[in-house]
PDB file of C-alpha atoms in Angstrom:
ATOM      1  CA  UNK A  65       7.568  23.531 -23.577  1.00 45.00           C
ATOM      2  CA  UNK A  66       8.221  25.276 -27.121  1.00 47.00           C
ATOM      3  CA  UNK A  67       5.457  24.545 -29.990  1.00 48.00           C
ATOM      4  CA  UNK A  68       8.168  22.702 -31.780  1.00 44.00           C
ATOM      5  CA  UNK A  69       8.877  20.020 -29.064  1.00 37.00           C
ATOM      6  CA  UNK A  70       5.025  19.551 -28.592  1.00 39.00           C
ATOM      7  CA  UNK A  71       4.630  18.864 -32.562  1.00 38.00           C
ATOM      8  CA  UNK A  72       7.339  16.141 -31.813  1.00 32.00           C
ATOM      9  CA  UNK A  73       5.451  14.480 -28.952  1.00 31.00           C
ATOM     10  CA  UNK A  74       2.451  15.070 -30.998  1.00 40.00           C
ATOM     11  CA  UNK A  75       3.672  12.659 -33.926  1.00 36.00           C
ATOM     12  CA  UNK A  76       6.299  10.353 -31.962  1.00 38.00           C
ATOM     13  CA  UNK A  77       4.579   7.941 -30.178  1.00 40.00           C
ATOM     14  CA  UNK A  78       7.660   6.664 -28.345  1.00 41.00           C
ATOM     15  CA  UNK A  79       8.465   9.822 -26.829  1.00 38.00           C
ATOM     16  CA  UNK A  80       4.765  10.652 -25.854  1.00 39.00           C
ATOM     17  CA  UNK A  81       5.129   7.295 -23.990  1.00 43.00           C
ATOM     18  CA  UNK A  82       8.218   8.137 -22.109  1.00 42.00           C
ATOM     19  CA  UNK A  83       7.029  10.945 -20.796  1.00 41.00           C
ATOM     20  CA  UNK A  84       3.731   9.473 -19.635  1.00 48.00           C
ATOM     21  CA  UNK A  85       5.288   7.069 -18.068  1.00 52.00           C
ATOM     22  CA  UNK A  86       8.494   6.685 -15.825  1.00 53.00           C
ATOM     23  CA  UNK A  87      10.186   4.054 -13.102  1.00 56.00           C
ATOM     24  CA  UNK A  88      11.670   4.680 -10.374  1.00 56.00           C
ATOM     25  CA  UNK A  89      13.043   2.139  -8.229  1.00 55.00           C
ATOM     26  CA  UNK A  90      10.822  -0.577  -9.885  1.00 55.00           C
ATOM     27  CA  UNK A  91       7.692   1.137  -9.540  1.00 59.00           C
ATOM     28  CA  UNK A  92       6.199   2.240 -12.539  1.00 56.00           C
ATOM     29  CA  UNK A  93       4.164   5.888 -12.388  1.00 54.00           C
ATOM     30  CA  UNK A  94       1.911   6.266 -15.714  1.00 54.00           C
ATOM     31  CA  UNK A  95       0.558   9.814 -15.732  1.00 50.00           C
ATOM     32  CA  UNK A  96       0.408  10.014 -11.854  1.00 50.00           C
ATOM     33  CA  UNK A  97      -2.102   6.753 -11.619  1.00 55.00           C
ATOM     34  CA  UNK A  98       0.031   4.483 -10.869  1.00 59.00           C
ATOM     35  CA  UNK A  99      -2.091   2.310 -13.355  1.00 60.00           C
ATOM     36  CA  UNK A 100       1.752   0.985 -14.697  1.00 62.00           C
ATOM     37  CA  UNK A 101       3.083  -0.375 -11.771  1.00 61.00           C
ATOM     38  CA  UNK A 102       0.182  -1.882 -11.008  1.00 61.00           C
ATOM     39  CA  UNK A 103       0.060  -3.624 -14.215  1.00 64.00           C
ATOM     40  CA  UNK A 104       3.896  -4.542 -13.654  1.00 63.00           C
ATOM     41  CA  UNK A 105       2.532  -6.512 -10.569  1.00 69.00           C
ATOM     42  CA  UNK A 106       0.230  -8.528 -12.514  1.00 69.00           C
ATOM     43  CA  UNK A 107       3.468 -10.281 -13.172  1.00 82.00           C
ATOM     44  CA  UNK A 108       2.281 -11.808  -9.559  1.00 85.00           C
ATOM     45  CA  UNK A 109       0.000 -14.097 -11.583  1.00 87.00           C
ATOM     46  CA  UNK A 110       3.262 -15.669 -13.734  1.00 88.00           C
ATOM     47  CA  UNK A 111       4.424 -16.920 -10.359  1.00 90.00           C
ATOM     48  CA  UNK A 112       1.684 -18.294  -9.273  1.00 92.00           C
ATOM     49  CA  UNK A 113       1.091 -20.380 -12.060  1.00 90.00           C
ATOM     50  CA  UNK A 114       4.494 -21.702 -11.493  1.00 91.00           C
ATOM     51  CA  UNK A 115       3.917 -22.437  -7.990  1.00 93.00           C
ATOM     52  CA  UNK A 116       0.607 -24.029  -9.167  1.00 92.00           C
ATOM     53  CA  UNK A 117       2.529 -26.347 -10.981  1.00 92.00           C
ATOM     54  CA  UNK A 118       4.115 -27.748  -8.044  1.00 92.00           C
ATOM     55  CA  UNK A 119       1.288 -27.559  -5.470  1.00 92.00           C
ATOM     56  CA  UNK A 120       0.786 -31.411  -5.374  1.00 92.00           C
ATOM     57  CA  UNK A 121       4.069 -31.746  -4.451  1.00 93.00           C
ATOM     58  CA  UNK A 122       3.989 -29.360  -1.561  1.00 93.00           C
ATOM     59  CA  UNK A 123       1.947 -29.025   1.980  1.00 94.00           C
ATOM     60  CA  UNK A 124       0.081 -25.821   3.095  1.00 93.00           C
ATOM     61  CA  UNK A 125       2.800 -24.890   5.072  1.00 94.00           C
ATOM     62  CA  UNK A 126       5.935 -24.668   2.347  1.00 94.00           C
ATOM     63  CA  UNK A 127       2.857 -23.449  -0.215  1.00 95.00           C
ATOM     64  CA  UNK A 128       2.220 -20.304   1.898  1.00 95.00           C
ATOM     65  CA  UNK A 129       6.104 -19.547   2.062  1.00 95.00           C
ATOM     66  CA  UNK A 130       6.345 -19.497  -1.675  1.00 93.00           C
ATOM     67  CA  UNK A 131       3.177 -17.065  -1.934  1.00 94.00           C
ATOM     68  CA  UNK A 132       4.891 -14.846   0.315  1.00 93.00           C
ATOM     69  CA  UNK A 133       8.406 -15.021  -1.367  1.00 92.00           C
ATOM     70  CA  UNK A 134       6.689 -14.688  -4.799  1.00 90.00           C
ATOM     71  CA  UNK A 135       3.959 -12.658  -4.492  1.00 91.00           C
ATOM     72  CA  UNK A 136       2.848 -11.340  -1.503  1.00 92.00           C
ATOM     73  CA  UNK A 137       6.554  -9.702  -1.751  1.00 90.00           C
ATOM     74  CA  UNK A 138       5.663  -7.644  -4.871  1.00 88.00           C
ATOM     75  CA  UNK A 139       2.524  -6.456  -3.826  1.00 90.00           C
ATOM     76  CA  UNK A 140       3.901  -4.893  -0.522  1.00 91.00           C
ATOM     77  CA  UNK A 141       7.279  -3.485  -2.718  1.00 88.00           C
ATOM     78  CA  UNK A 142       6.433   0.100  -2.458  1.00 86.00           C
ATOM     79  CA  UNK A 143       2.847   0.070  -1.855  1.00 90.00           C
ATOM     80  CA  UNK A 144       2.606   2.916  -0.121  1.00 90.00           C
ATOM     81  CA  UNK A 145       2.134   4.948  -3.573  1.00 87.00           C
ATOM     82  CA  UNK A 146      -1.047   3.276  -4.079  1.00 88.00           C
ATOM     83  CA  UNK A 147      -2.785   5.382  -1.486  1.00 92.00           C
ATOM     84  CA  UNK A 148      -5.776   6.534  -3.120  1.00 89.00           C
ATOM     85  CA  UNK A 149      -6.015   4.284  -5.891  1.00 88.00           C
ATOM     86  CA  UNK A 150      -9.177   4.527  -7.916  1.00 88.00           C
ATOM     87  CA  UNK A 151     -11.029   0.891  -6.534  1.00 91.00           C
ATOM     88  CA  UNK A 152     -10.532  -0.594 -10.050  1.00 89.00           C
ATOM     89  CA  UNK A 153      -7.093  -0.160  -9.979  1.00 87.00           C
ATOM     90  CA  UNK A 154      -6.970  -2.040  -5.846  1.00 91.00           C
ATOM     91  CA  UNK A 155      -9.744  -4.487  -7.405  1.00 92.00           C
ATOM     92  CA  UNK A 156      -6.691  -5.747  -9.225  1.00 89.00           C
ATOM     93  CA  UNK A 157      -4.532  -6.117  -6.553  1.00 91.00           C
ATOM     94  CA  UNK A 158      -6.846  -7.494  -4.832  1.00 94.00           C
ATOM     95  CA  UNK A 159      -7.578 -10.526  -6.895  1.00 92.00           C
ATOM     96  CA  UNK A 160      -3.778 -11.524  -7.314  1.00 93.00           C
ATOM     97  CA  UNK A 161      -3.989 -11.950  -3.234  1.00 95.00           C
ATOM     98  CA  UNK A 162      -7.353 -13.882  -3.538  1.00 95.00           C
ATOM     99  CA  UNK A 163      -6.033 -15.997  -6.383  1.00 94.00           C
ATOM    100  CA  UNK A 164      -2.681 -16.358  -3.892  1.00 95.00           C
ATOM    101  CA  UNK A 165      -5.301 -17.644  -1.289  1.00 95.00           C
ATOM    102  CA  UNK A 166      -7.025 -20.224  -3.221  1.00 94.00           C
ATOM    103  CA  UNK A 167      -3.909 -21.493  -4.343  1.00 93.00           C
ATOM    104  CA  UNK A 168      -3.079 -21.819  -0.527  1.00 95.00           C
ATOM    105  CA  UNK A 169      -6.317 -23.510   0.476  1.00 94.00           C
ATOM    106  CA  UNK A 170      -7.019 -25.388  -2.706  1.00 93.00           C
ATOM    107  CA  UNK A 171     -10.685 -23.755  -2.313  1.00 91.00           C
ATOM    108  CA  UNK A 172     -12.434 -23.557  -4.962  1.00 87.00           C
ATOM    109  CA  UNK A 173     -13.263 -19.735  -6.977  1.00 84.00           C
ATOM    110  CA  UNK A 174     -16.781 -19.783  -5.782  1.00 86.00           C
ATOM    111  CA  UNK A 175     -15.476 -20.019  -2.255  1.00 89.00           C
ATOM    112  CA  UNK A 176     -15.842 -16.185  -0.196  1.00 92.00           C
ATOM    113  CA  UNK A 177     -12.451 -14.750   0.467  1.00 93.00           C
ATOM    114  CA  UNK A 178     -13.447 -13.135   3.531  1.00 94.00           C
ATOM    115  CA  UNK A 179     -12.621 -16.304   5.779  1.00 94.00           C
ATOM    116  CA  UNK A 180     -10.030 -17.228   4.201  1.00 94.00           C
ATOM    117  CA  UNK A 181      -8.153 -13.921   4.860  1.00 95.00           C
ATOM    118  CA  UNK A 182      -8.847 -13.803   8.402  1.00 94.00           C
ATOM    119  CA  UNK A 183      -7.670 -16.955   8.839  1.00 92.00           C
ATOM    120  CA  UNK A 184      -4.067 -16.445   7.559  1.00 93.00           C
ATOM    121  CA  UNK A 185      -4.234 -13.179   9.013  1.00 94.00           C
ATOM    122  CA  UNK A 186      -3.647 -11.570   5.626  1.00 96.00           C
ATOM    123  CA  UNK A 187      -4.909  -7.819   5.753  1.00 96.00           C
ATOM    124  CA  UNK A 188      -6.642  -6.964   2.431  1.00 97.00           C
ATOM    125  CA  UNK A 189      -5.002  -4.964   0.127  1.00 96.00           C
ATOM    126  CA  UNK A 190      -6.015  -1.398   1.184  1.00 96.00           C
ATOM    127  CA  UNK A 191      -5.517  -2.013   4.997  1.00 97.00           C
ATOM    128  CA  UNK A 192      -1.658  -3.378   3.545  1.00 97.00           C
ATOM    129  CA  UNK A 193      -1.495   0.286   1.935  1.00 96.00           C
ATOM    130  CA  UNK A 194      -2.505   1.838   4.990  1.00 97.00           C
ATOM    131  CA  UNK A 195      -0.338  -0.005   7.041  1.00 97.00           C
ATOM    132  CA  UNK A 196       2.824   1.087   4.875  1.00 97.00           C
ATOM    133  CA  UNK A 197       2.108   4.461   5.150  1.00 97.00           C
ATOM    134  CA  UNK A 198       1.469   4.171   8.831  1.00 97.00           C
ATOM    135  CA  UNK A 199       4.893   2.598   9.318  1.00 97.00           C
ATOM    136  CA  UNK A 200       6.599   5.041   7.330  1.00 97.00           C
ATOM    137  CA  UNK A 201       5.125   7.461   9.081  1.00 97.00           C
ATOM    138  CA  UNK A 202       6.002   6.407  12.653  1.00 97.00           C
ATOM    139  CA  UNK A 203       9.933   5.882  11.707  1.00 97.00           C
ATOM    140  CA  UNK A 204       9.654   9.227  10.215  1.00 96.00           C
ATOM    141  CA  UNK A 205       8.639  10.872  13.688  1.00 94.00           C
ATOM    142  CA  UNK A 206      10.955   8.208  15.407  1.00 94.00           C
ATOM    143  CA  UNK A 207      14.077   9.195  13.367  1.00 94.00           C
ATOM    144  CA  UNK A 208      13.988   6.086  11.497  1.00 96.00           C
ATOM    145  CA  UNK A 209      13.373   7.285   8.027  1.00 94.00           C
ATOM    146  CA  UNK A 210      15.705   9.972   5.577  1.00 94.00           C
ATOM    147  CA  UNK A 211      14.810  13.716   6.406  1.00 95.00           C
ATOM    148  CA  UNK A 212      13.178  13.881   2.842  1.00 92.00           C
ATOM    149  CA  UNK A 213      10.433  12.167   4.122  1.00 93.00           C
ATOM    150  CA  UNK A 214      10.599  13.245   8.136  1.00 93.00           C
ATOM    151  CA  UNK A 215      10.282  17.168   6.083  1.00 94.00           C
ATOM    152  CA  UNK A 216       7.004  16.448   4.591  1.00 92.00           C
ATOM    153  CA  UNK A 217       5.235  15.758   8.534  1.00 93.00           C
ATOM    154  CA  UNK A 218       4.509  18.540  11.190  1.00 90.00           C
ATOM    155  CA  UNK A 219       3.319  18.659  14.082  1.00 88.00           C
ATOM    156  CA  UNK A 220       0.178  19.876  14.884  1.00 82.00           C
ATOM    157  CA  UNK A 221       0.099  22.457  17.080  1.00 75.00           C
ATOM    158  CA  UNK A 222      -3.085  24.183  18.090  1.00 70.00           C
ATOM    159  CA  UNK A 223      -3.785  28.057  18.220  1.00 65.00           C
ATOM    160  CA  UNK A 224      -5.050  27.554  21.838  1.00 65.00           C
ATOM    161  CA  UNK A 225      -3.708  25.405  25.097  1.00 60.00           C
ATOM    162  CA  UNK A 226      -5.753  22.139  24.228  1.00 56.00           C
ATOM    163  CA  UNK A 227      -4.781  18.910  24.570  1.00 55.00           C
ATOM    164  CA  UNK A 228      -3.570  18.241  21.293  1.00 50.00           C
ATOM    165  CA  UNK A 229      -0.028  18.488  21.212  1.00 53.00           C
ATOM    166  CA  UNK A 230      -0.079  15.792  23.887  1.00 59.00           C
ATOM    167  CA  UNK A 231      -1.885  13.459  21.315  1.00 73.00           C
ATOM    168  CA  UNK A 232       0.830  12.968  18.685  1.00 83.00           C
ATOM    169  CA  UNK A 233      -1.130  14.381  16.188  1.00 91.00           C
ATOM    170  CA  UNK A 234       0.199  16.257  12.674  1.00 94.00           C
ATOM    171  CA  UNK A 235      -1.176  18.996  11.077  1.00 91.00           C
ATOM    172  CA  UNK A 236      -2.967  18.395   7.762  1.00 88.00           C
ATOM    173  CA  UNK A 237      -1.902  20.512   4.539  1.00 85.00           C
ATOM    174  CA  UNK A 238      -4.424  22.592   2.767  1.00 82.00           C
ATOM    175  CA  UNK A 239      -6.514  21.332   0.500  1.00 75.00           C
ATOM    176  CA  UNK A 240      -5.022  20.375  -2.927  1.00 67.00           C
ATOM    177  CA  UNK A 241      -6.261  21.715  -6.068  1.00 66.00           C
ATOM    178  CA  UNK A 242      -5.750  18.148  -7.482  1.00 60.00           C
ATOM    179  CA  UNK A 243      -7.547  16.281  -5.755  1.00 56.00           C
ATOM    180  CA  UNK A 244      -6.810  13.103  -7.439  1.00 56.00           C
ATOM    181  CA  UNK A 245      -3.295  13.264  -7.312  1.00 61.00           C
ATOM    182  CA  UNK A 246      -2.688  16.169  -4.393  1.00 72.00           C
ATOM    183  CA  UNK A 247      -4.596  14.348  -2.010  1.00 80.00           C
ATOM    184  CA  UNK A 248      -2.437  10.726  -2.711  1.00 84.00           C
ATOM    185  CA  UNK A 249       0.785  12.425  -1.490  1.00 88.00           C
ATOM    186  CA  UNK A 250       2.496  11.404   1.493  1.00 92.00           C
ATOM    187  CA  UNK A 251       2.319  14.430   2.984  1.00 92.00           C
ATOM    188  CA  UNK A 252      -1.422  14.193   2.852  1.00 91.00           C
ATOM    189  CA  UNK A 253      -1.855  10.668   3.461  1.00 93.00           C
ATOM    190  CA  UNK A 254       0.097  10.296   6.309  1.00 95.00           C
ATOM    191  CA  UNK A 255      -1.469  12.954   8.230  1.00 95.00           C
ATOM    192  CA  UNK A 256      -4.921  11.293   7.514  1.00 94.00           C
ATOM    193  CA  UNK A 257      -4.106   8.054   8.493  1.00 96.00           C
ATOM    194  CA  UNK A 258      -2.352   8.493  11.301  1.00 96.00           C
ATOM    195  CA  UNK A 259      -4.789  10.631  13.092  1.00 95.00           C
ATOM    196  CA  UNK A 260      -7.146   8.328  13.000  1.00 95.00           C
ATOM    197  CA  UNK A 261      -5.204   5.635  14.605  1.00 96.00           C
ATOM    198  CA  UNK A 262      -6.106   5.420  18.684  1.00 95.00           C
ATOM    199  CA  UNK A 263      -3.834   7.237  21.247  1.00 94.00           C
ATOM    200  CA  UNK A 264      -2.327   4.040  22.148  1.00 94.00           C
ATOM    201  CA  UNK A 265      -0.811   3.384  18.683  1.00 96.00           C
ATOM    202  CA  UNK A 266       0.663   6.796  18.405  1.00 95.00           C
ATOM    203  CA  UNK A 267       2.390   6.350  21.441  1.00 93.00           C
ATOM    204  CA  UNK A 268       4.087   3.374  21.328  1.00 94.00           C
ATOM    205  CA  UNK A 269       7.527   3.936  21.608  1.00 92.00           C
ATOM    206  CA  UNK A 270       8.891   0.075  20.571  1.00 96.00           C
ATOM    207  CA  UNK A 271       8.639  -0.136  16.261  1.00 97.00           C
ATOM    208  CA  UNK A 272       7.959  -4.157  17.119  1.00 97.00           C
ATOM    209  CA  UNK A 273       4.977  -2.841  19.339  1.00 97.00           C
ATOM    210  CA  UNK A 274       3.705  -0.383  17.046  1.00 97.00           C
ATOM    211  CA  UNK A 275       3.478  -2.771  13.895  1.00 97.00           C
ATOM    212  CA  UNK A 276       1.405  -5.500  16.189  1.00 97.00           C
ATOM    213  CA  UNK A 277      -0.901  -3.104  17.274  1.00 97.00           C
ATOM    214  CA  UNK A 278      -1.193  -1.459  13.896  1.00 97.00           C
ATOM    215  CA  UNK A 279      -1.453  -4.587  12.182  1.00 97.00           C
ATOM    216  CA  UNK A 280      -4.137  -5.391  15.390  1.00 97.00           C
ATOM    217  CA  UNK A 281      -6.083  -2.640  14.685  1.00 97.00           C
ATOM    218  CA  UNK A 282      -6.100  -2.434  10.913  1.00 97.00           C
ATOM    219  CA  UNK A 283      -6.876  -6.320  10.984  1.00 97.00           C
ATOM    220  CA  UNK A 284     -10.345  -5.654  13.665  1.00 95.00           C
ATOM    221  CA  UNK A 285     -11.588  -2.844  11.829  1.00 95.00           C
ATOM    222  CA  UNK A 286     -11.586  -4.799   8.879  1.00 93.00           C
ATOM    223  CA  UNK A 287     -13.106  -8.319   9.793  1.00 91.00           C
ATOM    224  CA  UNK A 288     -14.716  -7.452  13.153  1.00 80.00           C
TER     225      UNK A 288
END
């Protein structure tokens, strides 16, 4: 980039901001933080306030429906690029699915949301990150996802006969030099999470088995 184009930037705020931020299919990248689409979600709380104003009218069951066509909808839409997220930025997230909760239960905000998730069987919001990217991993090994993404995995394969390759592992990339934003990539996140998922996961050759026992897992680790 020239001198003279940097001046520009320099004294037009407008097109400093359009090159901090950008969206792509909805979600909203701000300087590689993700801090924009995540702010974009907040929207989450405008629908909640208008199923709020219909609650009385409406049982627990038909309630829940509306968080999940409202709400719990937006904060799974491409949540797989919020791997890594500093914890303010999930802390966010987070309490748009608590406040989707309470509005659920009727409890009030004093109550602890730690019951209240286990009972709808609602995985918190970093085990719902973790699960995207271990779904999106599995179709891209099974031949369910575009080769743009299958390209970024590899299979690890050991310098010596081990048992590895028999494992279903993939091999890890280098280190990144960013570590904030190297490390939040999906082709280091997937690697990560989905060799620490048991044998029996990996292996599961049904995608209706593998997202119960993902979901399973993911859901004991948290609450058990």
């Amino acid at each position: 980039m020239d001198g003279a184009l940097v001046e520009i930037i320099r004294f037009i705020p407008t097109a400093r901001k359009s090159l901090a931020a950008h969206s792509k299919l909805g979600v909203v990248t701000d300087a590689l933080d993700m801090s924009g689409h995540v702010k974009l979600v907040r929207a989450a709380f405008f629908a909640l306030h208008r199923i709020g104003s219909l609650r009385k009218y409406l049982d627990t069951t038909s309630t829940e429906r509306l968080v999940h066509a409202s709400v719990s909808s937006r904060l799974d839409y491409c949540n797989s690029s919020w791997y890594g997220l500093p914890a303010k930025e999930i802390q966010k997230l987070q309490r748009i699915q608590n406040s989707a909760a309470r509005m659920v239960t009727r409890c009030s905000k004093l109550s602890h949301m730690t019951p209240i998730l286990q009972h709808f069987h609602w995985l918190p919001i970093r085990e719902r990150i973790n699960y995207k990217v271990a779904l999106l991993t599995y179709k891209a090994l099974h031949d369910m996802a575009p080769m743009y993404i299958a390209d970024l995995l590899a299979q690890y394969q050991p310098s010596r006969s081990l048992r590895s390759p028999t494992q279903c592992l993939l091999r890890r990339p280098p280190p990144s030099r960013t570590t904030h934003y190297g490390d939040r990539s999906f082709a280091a996140s997937a690697p990560s999470i989905w060799n620490d998922l048991p044998m029996s996961i990996r292996s599961k050759t049904s995608l209706d088995y593998f997202k119960i026992a993902l979901k399973t897992h993911l859901f004991v680790n948290c609450f058990c």
